[in-house]
Amino acid sequence: MKKVASMASKPHDGDDGLLAPSSQSGQAYDLLSDILRFVQLAGELVFTTELKEGFDVRFLASSAVLHVVQEGQLAVEIDGEPPLQLASGDVLVLPHPVNYRMRSVGPAQRDNANLVLDGLEPHQTVVQHGEGATVARTISATFQFANPSNILPLLTLLPNAIHIARDADQSAVLIRDVAQFLIVETSAREPGATLMISRVIDILIIRTIRTWAKSLGPREGWVGALQDARISRAVAALHQNPSRAWSVEDLASVAGMSRSRFAQLFLTTVGEAPLRYLHKWRLATASDLLKRSSLAVGEIAHRIGYESEAAFSRAYKAQYGVSPRDARTL
């Protein structure tokens, strides 16, 4: 790695919890977009639910899933989570495969659901349950993160359930309307439909994550940590200049904090130590460049802060299990 002198000392934070001034200035940096560009989704199945009186369906963990409530009300019970009540216009994303139960609103009548689904067959486009009139409908889709071993902490630290109420803001309305395209593409099955379905699911999930992130308070989970001005300044700095030989002291100075408090807060909010995060971000950037550019492997290594291609290749293979050159052929 290149050696870079530490930044000049700046005033640091005290213990009063007030934000310290930034030691760098510049235009606003869209940190969340920078992170979300690495979120890659693969759409799987699109289906609708037609839920009648007394419906009670248990879905066993198989994929991540999106539910957009088109009509009625329903209760969702996720193993280990408080129950949720959804109404028409609400959006629910379960980013991780989990067991959950979807039933009619009101006291549960029994411990076990009437219908248990262990994944859906490709031809299964409608899930029906209950008797009598339809009381709730959803447009739903299963998906997987195309990079389940993603090195960024964002994906692993997303909650088990992201619920966007219809009156949260305009996002719920937008998501509900865009979801209609899933049904159109699934029904028509024109050339390119599979790609279009994946792209629409991409839009829906990213928009849901954005809306959820906006609703969080400071230091509430990883995405909420981006709202802490000190931590987000430091993360933005290393994102914008990953090739720099950053030290913890450098990053603490950007944040306007003492080294010890910065290191502790960064670990608490981001989920890993600053230099470990920097190492992973460099390799994530390299992975993106390998897929989206024709730059030589040596040039990519230099851009992310490695002086030798050999050192970069060793680090990349240790993280991803393949060499940078082989990664381009996958």
Coordinates of C-alpha atoms in Angstrom, one line a residue:
M1 CA 0.0 0.0 0.0
K2 CA 1.1 3.6 -0.6
K3 CA 2.3 5.5 2.4
V4 CA 0.5 8.8 3.0
A5 CA 1.2 11.1 5.8
S6 CA -1.5 11.5 8.5
M7 CA -3.7 14.6 8.2
A8 CA -3.1 17.5 10.5
S9 CA -4.7 17.3 13.9
K10 CA -8.3 18.7 14.1
P11 CA -10.5 19.5 17.1
H12 CA -12.1 16.3 18.4
D13 CA -15.4 15.5 20.0
G14 CA -16.1 15.4 23.6
D15 CA -18.5 13.2 25.5
D16 CA -21.5 15.5 25.1
G17 CA -22.8 13.7 22.1
L18 CA -22.8 16.8 19.9
L19 CA -21.6 16.5 16.3
A20 CA -18.1 17.7 15.8
P21 CA -17.3 19.9 12.8
S22 CA -16.2 18.3 9.6
S23 CA -12.5 18.5 8.8
Q24 CA -13.3 18.3 5.1
S25 CA -15.6 20.3 2.9
G26 CA -17.2 19.6 -0.5
Q27 CA -20.4 18.9 -2.3
A28 CA -23.0 16.6 -0.8
Y29 CA -22.2 13.0 -1.5
D30 CA -24.9 10.4 -2.0
L31 CA -23.5 7.7 0.2
L32 CA -26.6 5.5 0.1
S33 CA -26.6 5.4 -3.7
D34 CA -22.9 4.5 -3.7
I35 CA -23.6 1.5 -1.5
L36 CA -26.8 0.4 -3.2
R37 CA -25.1 0.2 -6.6
F38 CA -23.6 -3.0 -5.3
V39 CA -27.0 -4.5 -4.5
Q40 CA -27.7 -7.0 -7.3
L41 CA -31.0 -8.9 -7.4
A42 CA -32.1 -11.9 -9.3
G43 CA -35.9 -12.1 -9.7
E44 CA -37.4 -15.6 -9.4
L45 CA -41.1 -16.0 -9.3
V46 CA -44.0 -13.6 -9.6
F47 CA -47.3 -14.6 -8.1
T48 CA -50.5 -13.2 -6.7
T49 CA -52.4 -14.2 -3.6
E50 CA -56.1 -14.4 -3.4
L51 CA -57.0 -14.7 0.2
K52 CA -60.5 -15.5 1.3
E53 CA -62.3 -15.6 4.6
G54 CA -60.3 -17.3 7.3
F55 CA -57.1 -17.7 5.2
D56 CA -54.1 -18.9 7.0
V57 CA -50.9 -19.7 5.0
R58 CA -47.4 -20.5 6.3
F59 CA -44.5 -19.9 4.0
L60 CA -41.3 -21.9 4.8
A61 CA -38.0 -20.1 4.3
S62 CA -36.8 -20.5 0.7
S63 CA -36.2 -17.0 -0.8
A64 CA -36.4 -13.4 -0.1
V65 CA -39.9 -12.0 -0.9
L66 CA -41.8 -8.9 -1.8
H67 CA -45.5 -8.4 -1.0
V68 CA -47.5 -5.4 -2.3
V69 CA -51.0 -5.4 -0.8
Q70 CA -53.5 -4.5 -3.5
E71 CA -56.7 -5.0 -1.6
G72 CA -57.9 -5.8 2.0
Q73 CA -56.0 -6.4 5.2
L74 CA -53.9 -9.2 6.5
A75 CA -51.7 -10.2 9.4
V76 CA -48.1 -11.3 8.9
E77 CA -46.2 -13.3 11.6
I78 CA -42.5 -13.8 11.2
D79 CA -40.7 -16.2 13.4
G80 CA -39.0 -14.3 16.2
E81 CA -40.6 -10.9 15.2
P82 CA -43.6 -8.9 16.4
P83 CA -46.7 -9.4 14.3
L84 CA -47.5 -7.0 11.5
Q85 CA -50.8 -5.8 10.2
L86 CA -50.9 -4.8 6.5
A87 CA -53.5 -2.9 4.6
S88 CA -54.2 -2.1 1.0
G89 CA -51.3 -0.1 -0.4
D90 CA -48.7 -1.4 2.1
V91 CA -45.4 -2.9 1.0
L92 CA -43.6 -5.7 2.8
V93 CA -40.1 -6.9 1.9
L94 CA -38.5 -9.9 3.7
P95 CA -34.8 -9.5 2.6
H96 CA -33.8 -12.8 4.1
P97 CA -35.3 -16.2 3.7
V98 CA -37.4 -16.7 6.9
N99 CA -40.5 -18.7 8.0
Y100 CA -43.6 -16.5 8.1
R101 CA -47.3 -16.8 8.3
M102 CA -49.9 -14.8 6.4
R103 CA -53.4 -14.9 7.9
S104 CA -56.7 -13.0 8.3
V105 CA -56.7 -10.1 10.7
G106 CA -58.0 -11.0 14.2
P107 CA -57.1 -13.6 16.8
A108 CA -55.3 -16.7 15.5
Q109 CA -57.6 -19.6 15.5
R110 CA -55.0 -22.3 15.7
D111 CA -51.2 -22.8 16.2
N112 CA -50.6 -24.3 12.8
A113 CA -51.6 -22.8 9.5
N114 CA -54.0 -24.6 7.2
L115 CA -51.8 -24.3 4.1
V116 CA -48.0 -24.8 4.3
L117 CA -45.9 -23.8 1.3
D118 CA -42.3 -24.9 1.0
G119 CA -41.4 -22.8 -1.9
L120 CA -43.4 -22.3 -5.1
E121 CA -43.3 -24.2 -8.4
P122 CA -42.4 -22.1 -11.5
H123 CA -46.0 -22.6 -12.8
Q124 CA -47.6 -21.6 -9.6
T125 CA -48.7 -18.0 -10.3
V126 CA -51.6 -17.8 -7.8
V127 CA -51.8 -18.7 -4.1
Q128 CA -55.4 -19.1 -2.9
H129 CA -56.7 -20.0 0.5
G130 CA -59.8 -19.6 2.7
E131 CA -63.5 -19.8 1.8
G132 CA -66.1 -17.5 0.5
A133 CA -65.4 -14.0 -0.7
T134 CA -61.8 -12.7 -1.4
V135 CA -60.8 -10.4 1.5
A136 CA -57.2 -9.6 0.5
R137 CA -55.0 -9.7 -2.5
T138 CA -51.3 -9.2 -3.1
I139 CA -48.8 -8.9 -5.9
S140 CA -45.8 -10.8 -4.7
A141 CA -42.4 -11.9 -6.0
T142 CA -39.5 -14.0 -4.7
F143 CA -35.9 -13.0 -5.3
Q144 CA -32.4 -13.7 -4.3
F145 CA -29.5 -11.3 -3.9
A146 CA -27.3 -12.3 -6.9
N147 CA -24.2 -11.9 -4.7
P148 CA -25.2 -13.6 -1.4
S149 CA -21.6 -13.5 -0.3
N150 CA -21.5 -9.7 -0.8
I151 CA -18.7 -8.3 1.3
L152 CA -20.7 -5.2 2.3
P153 CA -22.4 -5.3 5.7
L154 CA -25.6 -3.7 4.3
L155 CA -27.2 -6.9 3.1
T156 CA -26.5 -9.1 6.1
L157 CA -27.6 -6.3 8.5
L158 CA -30.9 -5.6 6.8
P159 CA -33.8 -6.4 9.2
N160 CA -36.0 -9.5 8.6
A161 CA -38.9 -7.3 7.6
I162 CA -39.2 -3.9 6.0
H163 CA -42.7 -2.6 6.1
I164 CA -43.7 0.6 4.2
A165 CA -47.1 1.8 5.1
R166 CA -49.3 3.2 2.3
D167 CA -49.4 6.6 4.0
A168 CA -45.6 6.7 4.8
D169 CA -44.9 8.9 1.8
Q170 CA -45.4 8.7 -2.0
S171 CA -43.0 5.7 -2.2
A172 CA -45.6 3.2 -1.2
V173 CA -47.9 4.5 -4.0
L174 CA -45.0 4.3 -6.5
I175 CA -44.1 0.8 -5.5
R176 CA -47.7 -0.4 -5.7
D177 CA -48.1 1.1 -9.2
V178 CA -44.7 -0.3 -10.5
A179 CA -45.6 -3.7 -9.1
Q180 CA -48.4 -3.9 -11.7
F181 CA -45.7 -4.3 -14.4
L182 CA -44.7 -7.6 -12.8
I183 CA -48.2 -9.0 -13.6
V184 CA -48.1 -7.6 -17.1
E185 CA -44.7 -9.1 -17.9
T186 CA -45.5 -12.4 -16.3
S187 CA -48.8 -12.7 -18.2
A188 CA -47.4 -11.6 -21.6
R189 CA -44.2 -13.6 -21.5
E190 CA -42.8 -11.7 -24.4
P191 CA -39.1 -11.9 -25.4
G192 CA -37.0 -10.4 -22.6
A193 CA -39.7 -10.9 -20.0
T194 CA -37.3 -12.6 -17.6
L195 CA -34.9 -9.7 -17.7
M196 CA -37.7 -7.2 -17.4
I197 CA -39.1 -8.9 -14.3
S198 CA -35.7 -8.9 -12.6
R199 CA -35.2 -5.2 -13.5
V200 CA -38.7 -4.3 -12.0
I201 CA -38.0 -6.3 -8.9
D202 CA -34.6 -4.4 -8.7
I203 CA -36.4 -1.1 -8.7
L204 CA -39.0 -2.1 -6.2
I205 CA -36.5 -3.5 -3.6
I206 CA -34.0 -0.6 -3.9
R207 CA -36.9 1.9 -3.6
T208 CA -38.1 0.1 -0.5
I209 CA -34.7 0.1 1.1
R210 CA -34.3 3.8 0.4
T211 CA -37.7 4.6 1.9
W212 CA -36.9 2.5 5.0
A213 CA -33.5 4.1 5.4
K214 CA -35.1 7.6 5.4
S215 CA -37.4 6.5 8.2
L216 CA -34.6 5.5 10.6
G217 CA -33.1 7.7 13.3
P218 CA -29.4 8.3 13.8
R219 CA -27.4 5.3 14.7
E220 CA -30.3 2.9 14.3
G221 CA -28.7 0.0 12.4
W222 CA -26.2 0.2 9.5
V223 CA -28.3 2.4 7.2
G224 CA -29.3 4.6 10.0
A225 CA -25.6 5.1 10.8
L226 CA -25.3 6.9 7.5
Q227 CA -27.4 9.7 9.1
D228 CA -24.7 10.2 11.8
A229 CA -22.8 13.1 10.1
R230 CA -19.5 12.0 11.7
I231 CA -19.6 8.4 10.5
S232 CA -21.0 9.2 7.1
R233 CA -18.3 11.8 6.5
A234 CA -15.6 9.2 7.1
V235 CA -17.3 6.5 5.1
A236 CA -17.9 8.9 2.2
A237 CA -14.2 9.9 2.3
L238 CA -12.9 6.4 2.0
H239 CA -15.5 5.6 -0.7
Q240 CA -14.4 8.6 -2.8
N241 CA -10.7 7.8 -2.4
P242 CA -10.2 4.1 -1.7
S243 CA -6.7 4.1 -3.0
R244 CA -5.4 6.3 -0.2
A245 CA -3.5 4.7 2.6
W246 CA -6.1 5.6 5.2
S247 CA -5.3 5.2 8.9
V248 CA -7.9 5.2 11.7
E249 CA -6.5 8.5 12.8
D250 CA -7.1 10.0 9.3
L251 CA -10.7 8.8 9.3
A252 CA -11.3 10.0 12.8
S253 CA -10.0 13.5 11.8
V254 CA -12.4 13.6 8.9
A255 CA -15.2 12.7 11.3
G256 CA -14.0 15.3 13.8
M257 CA -13.6 12.7 16.6
S258 CA -10.9 11.3 18.8
R259 CA -9.4 8.1 17.4
S260 CA -10.8 5.9 20.2
R261 CA -14.4 7.2 20.1
F262 CA -14.4 7.1 16.3
A263 CA -13.2 3.5 16.2
Q264 CA -15.8 2.5 18.8
L265 CA -18.7 4.3 17.1
F266 CA -17.7 3.0 13.7
L267 CA -17.6 -0.6 14.9
T268 CA -21.0 -0.2 16.7
T269 CA -22.8 1.4 13.8
V270 CA -21.2 -0.1 10.7
G271 CA -20.6 -3.6 12.2
E272 CA -16.9 -3.8 11.6
A273 CA -13.7 -1.9 12.2
P274 CA -12.8 1.0 9.9
L275 CA -9.8 -0.5 8.2
R276 CA -11.6 -3.9 7.8
Y277 CA -14.5 -2.0 6.1
L278 CA -12.0 -0.1 3.9
H279 CA -10.4 -3.4 2.8
K280 CA -13.8 -4.8 1.9
W281 CA -14.8 -1.7 0.1
R282 CA -11.7 -1.7 -2.0
L283 CA -12.4 -5.3 -3.1
A284 CA -16.1 -4.5 -3.8
T285 CA -15.0 -1.6 -6.0
A286 CA -12.5 -3.9 -7.7
S287 CA -15.3 -6.5 -8.3
D288 CA -17.5 -3.9 -9.8
L289 CA -14.7 -2.6 -12.1
L290 CA -13.9 -6.2 -13.3
K291 CA -17.5 -6.7 -14.3
R292 CA -18.3 -3.2 -15.8
S293 CA -15.0 -2.0 -17.3
S294 CA -12.2 -3.3 -19.6
L295 CA -9.5 -2.0 -17.4
A296 CA -6.5 -4.2 -17.0
V297 CA -6.3 -6.1 -13.6
G298 CA -3.1 -4.2 -12.8
E299 CA -4.8 -0.8 -13.4
I300 CA -7.7 -1.9 -11.2
A301 CA -5.3 -2.9 -8.4
H302 CA -3.6 0.5 -8.6
R303 CA -7.0 2.4 -8.5
I304 CA -8.0 0.8 -5.3
G305 CA -4.7 1.2 -3.5
Y306 CA -2.5 -1.9 -4.3
E307 CA 1.0 -1.3 -5.5
S308 CA 1.3 -4.8 -7.0
E309 CA -1.1 -6.8 -9.0
A310 CA 0.1 -10.0 -7.2
A311 CA -0.9 -8.6 -3.7
F312 CA -4.3 -7.5 -5.1
S313 CA -4.9 -10.9 -6.7
R314 CA -4.1 -12.7 -3.4
A315 CA -6.5 -10.4 -1.4
Y316 CA -9.2 -10.8 -4.0
K317 CA -9.0 -14.6 -4.1
A318 CA -9.0 -14.8 -0.3
Q319 CA -12.3 -12.8 -0.3
Y320 CA -14.1 -14.2 -3.3
G321 CA -12.5 -17.6 -3.9
V322 CA -11.4 -16.8 -7.4
S323 CA -8.7 -14.7 -9.0
P324 CA -9.6 -11.3 -10.5
R325 CA -8.9 -12.7 -14.0
D326 CA -11.2 -15.7 -13.4
A327 CA -13.8 -13.4 -12.0
R328 CA -14.3 -11.8 -15.4
T329 CA -15.2 -15.1 -17.0
L330 CA -17.9 -16.0 -14.4

